CSV table of C-alpha atoms and ligand atoms in Angstrom, one decimal:
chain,number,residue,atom,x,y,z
A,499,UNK,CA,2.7,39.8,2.6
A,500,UNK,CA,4.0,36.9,0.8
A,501,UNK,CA,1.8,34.5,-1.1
A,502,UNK,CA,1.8,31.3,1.0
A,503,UNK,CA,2.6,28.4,-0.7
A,504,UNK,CA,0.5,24.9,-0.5
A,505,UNK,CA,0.6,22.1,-1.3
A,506,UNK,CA,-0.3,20.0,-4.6
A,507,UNK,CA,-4.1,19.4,-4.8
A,508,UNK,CA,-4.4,15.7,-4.5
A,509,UNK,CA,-1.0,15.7,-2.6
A,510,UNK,CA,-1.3,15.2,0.9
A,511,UNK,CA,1.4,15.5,4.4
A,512,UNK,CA,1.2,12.6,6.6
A,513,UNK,CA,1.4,15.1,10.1
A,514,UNK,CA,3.2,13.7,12.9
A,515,UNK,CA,-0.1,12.4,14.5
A,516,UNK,CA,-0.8,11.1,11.9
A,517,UNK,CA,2.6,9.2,11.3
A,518,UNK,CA,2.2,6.1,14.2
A,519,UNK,CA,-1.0,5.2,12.1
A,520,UNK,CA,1.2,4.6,8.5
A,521,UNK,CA,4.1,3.2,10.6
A,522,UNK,CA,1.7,0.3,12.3
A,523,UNK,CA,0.6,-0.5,8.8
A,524,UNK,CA,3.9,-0.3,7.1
A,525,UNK,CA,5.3,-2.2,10.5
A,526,UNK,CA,2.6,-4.9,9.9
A,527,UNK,CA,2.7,-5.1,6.2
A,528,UNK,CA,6.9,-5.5,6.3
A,529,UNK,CA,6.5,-8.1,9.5
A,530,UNK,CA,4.2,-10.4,7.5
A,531,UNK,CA,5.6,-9.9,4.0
A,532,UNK,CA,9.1,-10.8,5.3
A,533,UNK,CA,7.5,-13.4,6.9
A,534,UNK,CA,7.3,-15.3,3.6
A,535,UNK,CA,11.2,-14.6,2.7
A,536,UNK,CA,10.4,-11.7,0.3
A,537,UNK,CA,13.1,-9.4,0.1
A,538,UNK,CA,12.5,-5.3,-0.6
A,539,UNK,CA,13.5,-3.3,-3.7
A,540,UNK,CA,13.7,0.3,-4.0
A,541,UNK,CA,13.7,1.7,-7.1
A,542,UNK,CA,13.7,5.5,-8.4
A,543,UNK,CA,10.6,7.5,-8.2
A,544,UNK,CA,11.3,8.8,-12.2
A,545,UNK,CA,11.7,6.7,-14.7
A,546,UNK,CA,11.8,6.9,-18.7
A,547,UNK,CA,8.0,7.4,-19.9
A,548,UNK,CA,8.7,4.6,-22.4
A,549,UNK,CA,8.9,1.8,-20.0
A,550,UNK,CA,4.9,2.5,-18.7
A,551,UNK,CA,3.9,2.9,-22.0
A,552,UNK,CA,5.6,-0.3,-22.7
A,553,UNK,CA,4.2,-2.0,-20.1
A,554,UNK,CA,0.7,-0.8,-18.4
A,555,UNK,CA,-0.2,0.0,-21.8
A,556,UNK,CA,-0.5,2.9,-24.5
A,557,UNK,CA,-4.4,2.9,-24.1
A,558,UNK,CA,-4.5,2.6,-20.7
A,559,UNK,CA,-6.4,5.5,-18.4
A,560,UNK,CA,-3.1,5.8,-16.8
A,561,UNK,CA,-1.0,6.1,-19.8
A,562,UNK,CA,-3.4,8.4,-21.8
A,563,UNK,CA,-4.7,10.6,-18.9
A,564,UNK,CA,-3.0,10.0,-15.7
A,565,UNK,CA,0.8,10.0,-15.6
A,566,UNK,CA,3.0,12.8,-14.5
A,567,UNK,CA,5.3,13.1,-17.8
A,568,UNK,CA,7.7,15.3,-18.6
A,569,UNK,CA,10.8,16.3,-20.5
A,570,UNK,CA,13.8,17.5,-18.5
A,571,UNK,CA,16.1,20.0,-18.9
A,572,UNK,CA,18.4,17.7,-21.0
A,573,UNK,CA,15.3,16.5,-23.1
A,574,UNK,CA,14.6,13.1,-21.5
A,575,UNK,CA,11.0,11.9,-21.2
A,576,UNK,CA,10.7,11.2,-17.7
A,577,UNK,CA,7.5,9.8,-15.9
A,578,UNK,CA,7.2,9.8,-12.1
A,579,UNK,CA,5.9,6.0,-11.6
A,580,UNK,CA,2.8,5.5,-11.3
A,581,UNK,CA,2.7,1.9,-10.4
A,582,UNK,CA,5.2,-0.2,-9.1
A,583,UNK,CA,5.3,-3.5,-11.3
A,584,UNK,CA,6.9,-1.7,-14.2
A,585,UNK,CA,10.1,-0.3,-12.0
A,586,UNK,CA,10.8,-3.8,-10.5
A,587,UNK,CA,10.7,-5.7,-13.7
A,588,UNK,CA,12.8,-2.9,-15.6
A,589,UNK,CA,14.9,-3.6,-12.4
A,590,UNK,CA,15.3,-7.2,-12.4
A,591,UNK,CA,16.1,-7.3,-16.2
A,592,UNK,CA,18.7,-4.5,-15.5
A,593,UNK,CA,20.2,-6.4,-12.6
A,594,UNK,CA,19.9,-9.7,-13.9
A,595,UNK,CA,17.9,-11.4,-11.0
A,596,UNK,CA,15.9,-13.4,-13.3
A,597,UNK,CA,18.1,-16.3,-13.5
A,598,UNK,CA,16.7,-17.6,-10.3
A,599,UNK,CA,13.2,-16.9,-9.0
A,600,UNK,CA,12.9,-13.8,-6.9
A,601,UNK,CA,10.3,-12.7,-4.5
A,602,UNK,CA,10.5,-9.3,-3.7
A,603,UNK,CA,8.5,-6.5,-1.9
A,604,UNK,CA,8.6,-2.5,-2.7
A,605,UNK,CA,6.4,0.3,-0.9
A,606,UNK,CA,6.2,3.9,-1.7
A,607,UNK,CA,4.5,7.0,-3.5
A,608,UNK,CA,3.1,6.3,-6.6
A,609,UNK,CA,1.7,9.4,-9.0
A,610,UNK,CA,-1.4,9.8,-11.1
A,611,UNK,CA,-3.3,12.6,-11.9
A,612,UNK,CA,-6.8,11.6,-11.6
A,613,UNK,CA,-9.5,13.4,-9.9
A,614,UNK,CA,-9.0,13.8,-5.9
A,615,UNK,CA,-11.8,12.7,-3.6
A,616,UNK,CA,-11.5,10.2,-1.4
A,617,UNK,CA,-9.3,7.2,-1.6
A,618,UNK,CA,-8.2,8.9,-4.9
A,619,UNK,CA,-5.2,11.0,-4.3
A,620,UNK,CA,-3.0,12.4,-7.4
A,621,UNK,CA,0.5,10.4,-4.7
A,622,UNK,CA,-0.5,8.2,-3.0
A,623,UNK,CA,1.4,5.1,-1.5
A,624,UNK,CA,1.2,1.6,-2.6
A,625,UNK,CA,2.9,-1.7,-1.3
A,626,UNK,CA,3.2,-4.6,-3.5
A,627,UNK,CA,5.2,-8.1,-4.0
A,628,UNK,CA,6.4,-9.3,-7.4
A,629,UNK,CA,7.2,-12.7,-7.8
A,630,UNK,CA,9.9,-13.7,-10.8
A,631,UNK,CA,10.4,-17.0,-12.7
A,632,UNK,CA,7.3,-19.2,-11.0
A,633,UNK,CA,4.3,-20.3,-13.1
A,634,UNK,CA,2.3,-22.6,-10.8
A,635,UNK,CA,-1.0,-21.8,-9.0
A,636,UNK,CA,1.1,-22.4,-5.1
A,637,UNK,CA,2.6,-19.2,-6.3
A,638,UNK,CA,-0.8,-17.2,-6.9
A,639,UNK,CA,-2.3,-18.9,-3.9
A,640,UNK,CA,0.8,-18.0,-1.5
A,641,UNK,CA,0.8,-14.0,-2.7
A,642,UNK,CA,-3.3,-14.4,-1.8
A,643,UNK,CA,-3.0,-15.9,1.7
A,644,UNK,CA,0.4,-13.3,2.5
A,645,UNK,CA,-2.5,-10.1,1.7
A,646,UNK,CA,-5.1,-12.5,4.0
A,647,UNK,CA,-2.7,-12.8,6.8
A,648,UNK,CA,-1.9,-8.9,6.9
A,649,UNK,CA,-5.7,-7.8,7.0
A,650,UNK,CA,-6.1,-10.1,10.1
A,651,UNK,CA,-2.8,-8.9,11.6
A,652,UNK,CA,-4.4,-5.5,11.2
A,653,UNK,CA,-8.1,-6.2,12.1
A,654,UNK,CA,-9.7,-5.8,9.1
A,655,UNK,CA,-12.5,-8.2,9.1
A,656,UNK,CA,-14.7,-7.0,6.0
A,657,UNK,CA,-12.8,-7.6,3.1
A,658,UNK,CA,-14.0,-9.9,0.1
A,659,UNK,CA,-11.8,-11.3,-2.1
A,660,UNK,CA,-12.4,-11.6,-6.0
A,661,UNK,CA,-10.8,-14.0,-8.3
A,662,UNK,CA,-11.1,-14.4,-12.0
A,663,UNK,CA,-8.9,-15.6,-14.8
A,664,UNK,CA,-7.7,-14.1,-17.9
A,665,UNK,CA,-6.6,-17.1,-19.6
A,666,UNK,CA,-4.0,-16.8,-22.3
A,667,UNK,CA,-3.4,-14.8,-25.1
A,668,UNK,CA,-4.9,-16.7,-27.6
A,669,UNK,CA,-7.7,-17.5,-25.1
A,670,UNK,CA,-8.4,-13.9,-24.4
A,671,UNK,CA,-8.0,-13.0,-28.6
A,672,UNK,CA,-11.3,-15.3,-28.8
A,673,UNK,CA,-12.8,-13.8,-26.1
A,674,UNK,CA,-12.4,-10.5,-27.0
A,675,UNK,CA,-14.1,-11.0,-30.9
A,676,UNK,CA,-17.6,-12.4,-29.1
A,677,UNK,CA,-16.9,-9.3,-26.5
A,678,UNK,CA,-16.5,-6.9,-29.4
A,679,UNK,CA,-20.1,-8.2,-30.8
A,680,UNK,CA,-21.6,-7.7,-27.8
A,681,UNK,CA,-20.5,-4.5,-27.1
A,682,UNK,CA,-20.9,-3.2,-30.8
A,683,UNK,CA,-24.6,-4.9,-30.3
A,684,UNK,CA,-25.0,-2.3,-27.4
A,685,UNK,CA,-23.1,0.6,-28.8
A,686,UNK,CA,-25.5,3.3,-28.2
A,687,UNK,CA,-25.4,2.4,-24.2
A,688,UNK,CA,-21.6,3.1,-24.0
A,689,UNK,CA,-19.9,5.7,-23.3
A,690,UNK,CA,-17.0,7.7,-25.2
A,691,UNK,CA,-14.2,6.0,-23.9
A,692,UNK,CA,-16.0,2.4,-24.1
A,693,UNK,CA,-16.7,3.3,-27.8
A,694,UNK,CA,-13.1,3.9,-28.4
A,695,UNK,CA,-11.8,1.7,-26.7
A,696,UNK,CA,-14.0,-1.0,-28.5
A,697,UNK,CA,-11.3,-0.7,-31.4
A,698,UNK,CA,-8.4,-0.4,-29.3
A,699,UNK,CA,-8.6,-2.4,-25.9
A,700,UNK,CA,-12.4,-4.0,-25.8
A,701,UNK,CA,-11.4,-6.0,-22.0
A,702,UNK,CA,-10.6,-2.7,-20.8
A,703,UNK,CA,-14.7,-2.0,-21.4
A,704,UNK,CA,-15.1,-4.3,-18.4
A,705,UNK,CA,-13.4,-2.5,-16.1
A,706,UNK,CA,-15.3,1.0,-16.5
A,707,UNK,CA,-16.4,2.7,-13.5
A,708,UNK,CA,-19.2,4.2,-15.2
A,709,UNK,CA,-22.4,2.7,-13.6
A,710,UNK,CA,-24.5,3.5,-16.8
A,711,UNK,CA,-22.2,0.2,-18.6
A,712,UNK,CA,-23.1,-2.1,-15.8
A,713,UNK,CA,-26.3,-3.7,-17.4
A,714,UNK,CA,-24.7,-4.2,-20.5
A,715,UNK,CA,-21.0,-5.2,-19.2
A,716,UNK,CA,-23.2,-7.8,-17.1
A,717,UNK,CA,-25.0,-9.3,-19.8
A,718,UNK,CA,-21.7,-9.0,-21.3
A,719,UNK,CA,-19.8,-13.0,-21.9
A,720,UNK,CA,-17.5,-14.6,-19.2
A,721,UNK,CA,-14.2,-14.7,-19.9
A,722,UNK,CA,-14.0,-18.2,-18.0
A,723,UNK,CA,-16.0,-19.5,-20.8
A,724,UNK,CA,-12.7,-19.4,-23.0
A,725,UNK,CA,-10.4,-21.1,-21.4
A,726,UNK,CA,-8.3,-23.6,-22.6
A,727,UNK,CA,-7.3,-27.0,-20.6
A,728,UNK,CA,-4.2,-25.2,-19.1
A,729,UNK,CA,-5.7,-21.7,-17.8
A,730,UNK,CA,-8.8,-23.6,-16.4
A,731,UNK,CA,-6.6,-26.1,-14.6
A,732,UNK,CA,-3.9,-23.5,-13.5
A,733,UNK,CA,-7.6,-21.7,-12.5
A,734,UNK,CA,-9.0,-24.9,-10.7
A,735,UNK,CA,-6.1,-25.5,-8.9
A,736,UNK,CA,-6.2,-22.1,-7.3
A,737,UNK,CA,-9.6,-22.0,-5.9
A,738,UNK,CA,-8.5,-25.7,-4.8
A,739,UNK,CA,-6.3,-24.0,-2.9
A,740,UNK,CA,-7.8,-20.9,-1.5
A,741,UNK,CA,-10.7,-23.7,-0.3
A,742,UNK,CA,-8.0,-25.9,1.6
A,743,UNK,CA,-7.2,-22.4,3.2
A,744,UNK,CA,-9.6,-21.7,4.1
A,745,UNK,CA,-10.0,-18.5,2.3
A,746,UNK,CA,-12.8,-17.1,1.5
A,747,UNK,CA,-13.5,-15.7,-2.1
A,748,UNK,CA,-16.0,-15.2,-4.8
A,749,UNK,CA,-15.0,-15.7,-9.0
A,750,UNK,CA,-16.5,-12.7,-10.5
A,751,UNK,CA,-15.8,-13.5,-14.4
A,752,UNK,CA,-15.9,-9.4,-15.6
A,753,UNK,CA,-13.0,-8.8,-13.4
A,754,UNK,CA,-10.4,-7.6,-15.8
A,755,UNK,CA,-7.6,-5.1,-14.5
A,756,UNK,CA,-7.0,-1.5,-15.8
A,757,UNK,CA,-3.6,-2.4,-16.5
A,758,UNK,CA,-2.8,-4.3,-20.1
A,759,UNK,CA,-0.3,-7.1,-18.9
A,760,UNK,CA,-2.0,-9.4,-16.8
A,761,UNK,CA,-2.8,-13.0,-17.6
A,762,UNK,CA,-4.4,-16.0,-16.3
A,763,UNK,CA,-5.0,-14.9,-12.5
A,764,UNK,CA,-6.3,-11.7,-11.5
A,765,UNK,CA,-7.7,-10.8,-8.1
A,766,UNK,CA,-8.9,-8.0,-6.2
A,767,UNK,CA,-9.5,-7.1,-2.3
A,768,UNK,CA,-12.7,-4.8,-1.7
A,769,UNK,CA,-14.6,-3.2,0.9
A,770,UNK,CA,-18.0,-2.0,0.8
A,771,UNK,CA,-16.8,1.0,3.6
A,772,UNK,CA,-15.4,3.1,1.1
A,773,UNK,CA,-17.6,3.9,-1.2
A,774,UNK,CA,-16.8,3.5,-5.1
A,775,UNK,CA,-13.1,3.9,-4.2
A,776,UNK,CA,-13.5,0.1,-2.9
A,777,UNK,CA,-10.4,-2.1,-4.0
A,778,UNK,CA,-7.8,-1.9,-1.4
A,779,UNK,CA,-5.5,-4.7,-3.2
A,780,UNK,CA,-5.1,-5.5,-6.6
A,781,UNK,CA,-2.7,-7.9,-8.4
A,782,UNK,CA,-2.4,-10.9,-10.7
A,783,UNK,CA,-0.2,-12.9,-12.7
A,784,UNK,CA,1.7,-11.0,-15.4
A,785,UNK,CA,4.0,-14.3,-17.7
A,786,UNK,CA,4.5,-11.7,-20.7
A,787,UNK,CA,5.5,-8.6,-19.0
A,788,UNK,CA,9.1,-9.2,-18.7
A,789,UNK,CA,9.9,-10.7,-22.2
A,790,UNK,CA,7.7,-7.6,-23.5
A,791,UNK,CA,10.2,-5.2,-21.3
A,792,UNK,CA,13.4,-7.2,-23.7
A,793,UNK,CA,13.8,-9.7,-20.5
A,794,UNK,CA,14.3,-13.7,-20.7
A,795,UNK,CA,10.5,-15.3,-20.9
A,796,UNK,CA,9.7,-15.2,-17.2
A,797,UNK,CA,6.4,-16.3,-15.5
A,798,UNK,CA,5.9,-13.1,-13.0
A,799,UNK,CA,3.1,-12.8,-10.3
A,800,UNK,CA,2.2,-9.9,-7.8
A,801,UNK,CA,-0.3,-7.0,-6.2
A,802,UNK,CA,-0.2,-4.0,-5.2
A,803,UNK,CA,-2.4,-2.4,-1.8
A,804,UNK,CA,-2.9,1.1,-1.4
A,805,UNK,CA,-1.9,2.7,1.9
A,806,UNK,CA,-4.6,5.5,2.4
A,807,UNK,CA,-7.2,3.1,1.1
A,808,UNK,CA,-6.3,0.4,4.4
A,809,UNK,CA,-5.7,3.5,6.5
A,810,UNK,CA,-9.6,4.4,6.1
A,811,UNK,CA,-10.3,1.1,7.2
A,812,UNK,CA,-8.2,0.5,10.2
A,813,UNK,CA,-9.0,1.3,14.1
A,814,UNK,CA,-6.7,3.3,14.9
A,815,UNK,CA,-7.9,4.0,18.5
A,816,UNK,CA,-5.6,1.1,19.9
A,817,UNK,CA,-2.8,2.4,18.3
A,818,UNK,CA,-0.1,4.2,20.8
A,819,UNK,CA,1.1,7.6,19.3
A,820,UNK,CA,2.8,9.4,22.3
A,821,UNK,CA,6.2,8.7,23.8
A,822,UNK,CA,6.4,6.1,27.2
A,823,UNK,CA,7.2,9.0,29.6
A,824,UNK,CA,7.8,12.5,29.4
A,825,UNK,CA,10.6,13.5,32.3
A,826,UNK,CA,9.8,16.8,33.6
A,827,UNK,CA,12.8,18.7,36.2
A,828,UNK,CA,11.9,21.4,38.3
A,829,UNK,CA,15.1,23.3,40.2
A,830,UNK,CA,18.2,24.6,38.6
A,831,UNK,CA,20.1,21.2,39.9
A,832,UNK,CA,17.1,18.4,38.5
A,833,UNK,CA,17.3,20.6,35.3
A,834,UNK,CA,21.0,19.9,35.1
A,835,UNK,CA,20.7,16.3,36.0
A,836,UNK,CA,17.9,15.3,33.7
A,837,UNK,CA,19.8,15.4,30.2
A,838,UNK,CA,22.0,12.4,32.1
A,839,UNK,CA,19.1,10.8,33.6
A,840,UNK,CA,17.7,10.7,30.3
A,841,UNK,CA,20.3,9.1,28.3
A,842,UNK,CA,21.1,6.1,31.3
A,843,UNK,CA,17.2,5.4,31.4
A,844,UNK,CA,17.8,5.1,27.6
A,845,UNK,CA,20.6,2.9,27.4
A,846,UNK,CA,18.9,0.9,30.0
A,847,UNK,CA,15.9,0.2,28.3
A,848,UNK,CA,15.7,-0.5,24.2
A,849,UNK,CA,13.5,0.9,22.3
A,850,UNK,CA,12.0,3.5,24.9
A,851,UNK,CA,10.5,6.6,23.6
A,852,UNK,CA,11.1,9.0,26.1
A,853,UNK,CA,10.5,12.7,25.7
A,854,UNK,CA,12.8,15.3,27.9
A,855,UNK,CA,11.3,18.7,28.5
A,856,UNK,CA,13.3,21.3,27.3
A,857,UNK,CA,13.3,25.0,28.2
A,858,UNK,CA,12.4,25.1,31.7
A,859,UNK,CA,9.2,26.5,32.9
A,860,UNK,CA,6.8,25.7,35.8
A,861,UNK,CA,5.8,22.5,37.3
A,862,UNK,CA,2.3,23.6,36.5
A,863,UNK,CA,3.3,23.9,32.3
A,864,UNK,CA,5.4,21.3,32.3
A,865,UNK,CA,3.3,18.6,33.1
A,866,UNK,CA,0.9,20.2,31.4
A,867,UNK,CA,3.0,19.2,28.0
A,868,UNK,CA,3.5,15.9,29.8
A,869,UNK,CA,-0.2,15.6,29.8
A,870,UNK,CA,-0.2,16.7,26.0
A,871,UNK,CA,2.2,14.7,24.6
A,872,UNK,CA,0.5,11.5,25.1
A,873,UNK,CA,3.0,9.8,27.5
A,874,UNK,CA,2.0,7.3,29.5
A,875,UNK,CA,4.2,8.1,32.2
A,876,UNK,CA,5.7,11.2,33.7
A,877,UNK,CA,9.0,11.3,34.7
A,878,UNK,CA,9.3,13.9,38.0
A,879,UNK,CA,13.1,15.0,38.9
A,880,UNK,CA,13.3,17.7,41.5
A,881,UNK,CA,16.2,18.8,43.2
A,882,UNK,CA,15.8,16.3,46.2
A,883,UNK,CA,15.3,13.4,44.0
A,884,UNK,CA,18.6,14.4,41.6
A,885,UNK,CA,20.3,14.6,45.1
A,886,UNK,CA,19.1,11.0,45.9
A,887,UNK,CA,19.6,9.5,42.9
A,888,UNK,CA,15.9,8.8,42.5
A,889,UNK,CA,12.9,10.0,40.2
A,890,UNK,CA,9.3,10.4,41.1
A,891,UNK,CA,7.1,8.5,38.5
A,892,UNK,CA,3.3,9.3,37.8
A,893,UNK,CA,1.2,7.5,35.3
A,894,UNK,CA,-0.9,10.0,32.9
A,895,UNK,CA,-3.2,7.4,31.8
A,896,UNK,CA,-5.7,4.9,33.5
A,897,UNK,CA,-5.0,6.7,37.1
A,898,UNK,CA,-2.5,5.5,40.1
A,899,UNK,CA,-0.4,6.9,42.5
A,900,UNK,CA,3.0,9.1,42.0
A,901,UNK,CA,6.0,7.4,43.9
A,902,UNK,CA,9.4,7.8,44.2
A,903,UNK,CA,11.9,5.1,42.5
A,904,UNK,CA,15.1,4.2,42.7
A,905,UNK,CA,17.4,4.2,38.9
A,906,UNK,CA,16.6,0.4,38.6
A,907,UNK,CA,12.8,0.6,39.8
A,908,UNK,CA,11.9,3.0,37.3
A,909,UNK,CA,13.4,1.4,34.6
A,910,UNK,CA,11.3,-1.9,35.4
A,911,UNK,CA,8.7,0.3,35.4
A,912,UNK,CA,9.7,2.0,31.7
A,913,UNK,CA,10.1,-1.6,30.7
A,914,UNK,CA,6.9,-2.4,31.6
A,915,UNK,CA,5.7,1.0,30.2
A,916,UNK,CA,7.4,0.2,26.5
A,917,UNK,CA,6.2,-4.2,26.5
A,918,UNK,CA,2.8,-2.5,27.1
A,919,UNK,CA,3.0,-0.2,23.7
B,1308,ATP,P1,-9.0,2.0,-9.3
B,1308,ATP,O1,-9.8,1.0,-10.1
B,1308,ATP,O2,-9.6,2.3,-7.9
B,1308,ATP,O3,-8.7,3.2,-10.1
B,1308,ATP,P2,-6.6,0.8,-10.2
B,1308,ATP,O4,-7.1,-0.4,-10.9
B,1308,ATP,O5,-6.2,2.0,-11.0
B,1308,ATP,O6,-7.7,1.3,-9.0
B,1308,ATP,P3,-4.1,-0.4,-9.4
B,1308,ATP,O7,-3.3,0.3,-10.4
B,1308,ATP,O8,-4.3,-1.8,-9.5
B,1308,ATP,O9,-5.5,0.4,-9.2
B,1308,ATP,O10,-3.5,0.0,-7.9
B,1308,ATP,C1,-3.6,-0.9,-6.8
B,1308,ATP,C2,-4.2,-0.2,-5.7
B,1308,ATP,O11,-3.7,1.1,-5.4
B,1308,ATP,C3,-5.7,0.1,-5.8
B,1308,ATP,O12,-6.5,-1.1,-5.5
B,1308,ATP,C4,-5.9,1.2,-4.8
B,1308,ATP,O13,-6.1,0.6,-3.5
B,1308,ATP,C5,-4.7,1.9,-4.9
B,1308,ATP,N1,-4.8,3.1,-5.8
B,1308,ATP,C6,-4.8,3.2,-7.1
B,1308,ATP,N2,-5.0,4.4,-7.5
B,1308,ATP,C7,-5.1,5.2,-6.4
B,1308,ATP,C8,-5.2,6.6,-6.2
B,1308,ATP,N3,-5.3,7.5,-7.2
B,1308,ATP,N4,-5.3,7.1,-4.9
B,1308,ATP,C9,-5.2,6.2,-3.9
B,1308,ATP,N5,-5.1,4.9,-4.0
B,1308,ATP,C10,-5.0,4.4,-5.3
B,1309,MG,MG1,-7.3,3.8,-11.5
C-alpha cells in the first residue's frame, strides 16, 4: 500500500461545507470594503526574502523564526509572504501609484511557521486595506469605522477596539531609553527573548505573549507620555473622531505591534471568545515604510483581519450552504427532458443554484440526495409532467405541500426560493 500523503501540519482545506461560511465573509468583507471606493490588489504569494526583512523587521518573531524562506533552484532567496503590507507597498513603488493617494484592498493566504493551535495556523488568510499618500487622522478614523461596519454586517457584537499611538521617531527614540531602564531594572523577570531584544528592539518587549512579563510590562511607562504636539494632536483628533462615531474604544498605552514599521496610530480588534489567540484585526499607520522600501516619502495607513480568526466568531447557522432546488426525473422520457428543463429554469432565473441529479436511480434515492444536499426545494419531473410541460415542486424545508406548476409558476417560485437565500 502506498503511503498516503497529508497535508502540511498547520495547513488546513477549507471542504466544500465549509466553503459558503468563507464566501459570506469574504462576500461581506469585499461589499463593505468597496463600499468606501477601495480598489483590490493581488500580488504574488513569493516574494524576495529581502523586502520582509526590509520592512517587518530583521528582529522581528516573523523575520527571525517564522517565515517560509528559501533558495530556489536558480539561487534566489524567496520568502512566501507572510503579511500583506510589504507586497502592496513593494507593488505601489513598482507600479508607480504613489503619485496620487491610493486606497486599496488585498485578501489571501499568508505563511508563518509558528506553533498550530487554534487561531494559529502555519497559512492562514488575511484581508487588509492599505491607504497611500494621506497623513491626517479622517484617514485612520475612516479604515477604523470600514472594520466597524463589517463586524456589524456580520453579527459580531463582542469586539473591543484598542487604540494607542506610537508617536514619531524621535518620540519613540525617547521613549524607548526610559523603557530600556525599566526593563534593565527588571531584568531578572524577563525572559530570553525580552533580554535580547532589550539591546535590539526594547518596544517589541511590550508586545510579548509571555504572561510571566505582564507585571512588569505594566508597570512599564506609557508611550503616550512622549508625545510631541503633532502625534498627540494627530492622536486627539482620532479619538475625537471615533467619539463623534460613535465608536466605541479603549487607549491601551502598551499596545505596540509585532511588526517594526508602524508609527503614530496603532489599533487592534479583540475578542475575549478566543482565548489567547484574541486579535482578530490589526493595523496602524506606517509614514516611513515606503521611503524605507526606496519609494517617494509617503504617509501609508492600513490593517490586516484574519479570516479563520472571524470565522470562529461568526454564526454560521443562518448561513444557506445547499443549492435552491435539486430537480429529480423519474422515467426514461423526464430523464431526457431534465438537462433542458434545467438550463431554461436557469436562464430564467439569475443567480439560481440548482442541482440536477445525474445517474438515474429510484424515486426513493433520489430524493433522498435531494434531501441531502440541502436544497430548499425539489424539483419532480416524471414522464407525465415532461409530456405537459410542467414540474411537480416540493419544499424540503419548513414543510408544505407538493404541486404541480406550470414553466413560469415554478420559476416565481425559484425566484422566490433564491431572494429568500
Ligand atoms: P498575534 O499577536 O496573534 O501573533 P500578529 O501581531 O502576529 O498576531 P498581524 O501580523 O498583525 O498579527 O496579523 C493580523 C491578523 O492576522 C492578526 O490579528 C490575526 O487575526 C491574524 N493572524 C496572524 N497570525 C496568524 C496565524 N498564524 N494564524 C491565524 N491568524 C493569524
Ligand atoms: Mg504573531
Amino acid at each position: 500500500m502506498p503511503e498516503r500523503l497529508q497535508a502540511i501540519r498547520g495547513m488546513h482545506d477549507v471542504l466544500p461545507e465549509q466553503a459558503p461560511i468563507w464566501q459570506h465573509l469574504e462576500d461581506h468583507a469585499r461589499a463593505v470594503i468597496e463600499g468606501y471606493g477601495y480598489r483590490e490588489m493581488r500580488t504574488p504569494l513569493l516574494e524576495p526574502v529581502e523586502l520582509f526583512k526590509r520592512s517587518i523587521g530583521e528582529v522581528t518573531d516573523i523575520v527571525e523564526k517564522e517565515m517560509y524562506a528559501f533558495e530556489d533552484r536558480g539561487g534566489d532567496r524567496l520568502a512566501l509572504r507572510p503579511e500583506g503590507t510589504a507586497s502592496c507597498v513593494r507593488a505601489a513603488i513598482e507600479h508607480g501609484l504613489l503619485d496620487q493617494p491610493q486606497r486599496i484592498w488585498y485578501r489571501g493566504p499568508m505563511f508563518r511557521r509558528e506553533r498550530p493551535q487554534r487561531g494559529r495556523y502555519r497559512q492562514f488568510h488575511q484581508i487588509g486595506v492599505e491607504v497611500f499618500g494621506l497623513a491626517g487622522p479622517d484617514i485612520d478614523l475612516e479604515v477604523i469605522a470600514m472594520t466597524g461596519r463589517l463586524w456589524r454586517a456580520l453579527g459580531l457584537a463582542d469586539l473591543r477596539l484598542e487604540v494607542n499611538s506610537l508617536g514619531d521617531a524621535d518620540e519613540r527614540a525617547r521613549y524607548r531609553g526610559d523603557l530600556v531602564a525599566h526593563l534593565r531594572a527588571h531584568e531578572p523577570a524577563l525572559d530570553d527573548d525580552s533580554r535580547r531584544r532589550l539591546s535590539t528592539n526594547p518596544l517589541r518587549v511590550l508586545d510579548s505573549k509571555n504572561p510571566d512579563l505582564a507585571p512588569v510590562i505594566a508597570a512599564a511607562p506609557s508611550l503616550l507620555d512622549y508625545l510631541g504636539e503633532a502625534s498627540r494632536a494627530h492622536f486627539d483628533a482620532l479619538c475625537a473622531g471615533l467619539d463623534a462615531a460613535g465608536i466605541g474604544y479603549s487607549i491601551n498605552p502598551r499596545l505596540v505591534r509585532g511588526l517594526d514599521y508602524y508609527n503614530r496610530t496603532v489599533f487592534e480588534w479583540i475578542t475575549d471568545a478566543l482565548g489567547a489567540q484574541g486579535t482578530v484585526c490589526a493595523g496602524g499607520r506606517y509614514d516611513g515604510l515606503v521611503a524605507q522600501l526606496g519609494g517617494r516619502d509617503t504617509p501609508a495607513v492600513g490593517f490586516a483581519l484574519g479570516t479563520e480568526r472571524l470565522l470562529d466568531l461568526i454564526d454560521t447557522s443562518a448561513i444557506a450552504t445547499g443549492p435552491d432546488a435539486y430537480l429529480v426525473a423519474l422515467g426514461d422520457a423526464a430523464a431526457a427532458a431534465a438537462p433542458a428543463l434545467a438550463e431554461r429554469l436557469r436562464d430564467a432565473v439569475p443567480g439560481l443554484k440548482l442541482l440536477m441529479h445525474c445517474g438515474g436511480g429510484s424515486f426513493k434515492s433520489q430524493f433522498k440526495k435531494a434531501d441531502r444536499s440541502g436544497a430548499r426545494l425539489a424539483l419532480i419531473l416524471g414522464d407525465e409532467e415532461a409530456a405537459a410541460g410542467t414540474v411537480s415542486c416540493k419544499p424540503l424545508r419548513g414543510g408544505g405541500e407538493q404541486r404541480t406548476l406550470g414553466f413560469d409558476e415554478a420559476v416565481a417560485l425559484l425566484r422566490e426560493a433564491r431572494a429568500a437565500r
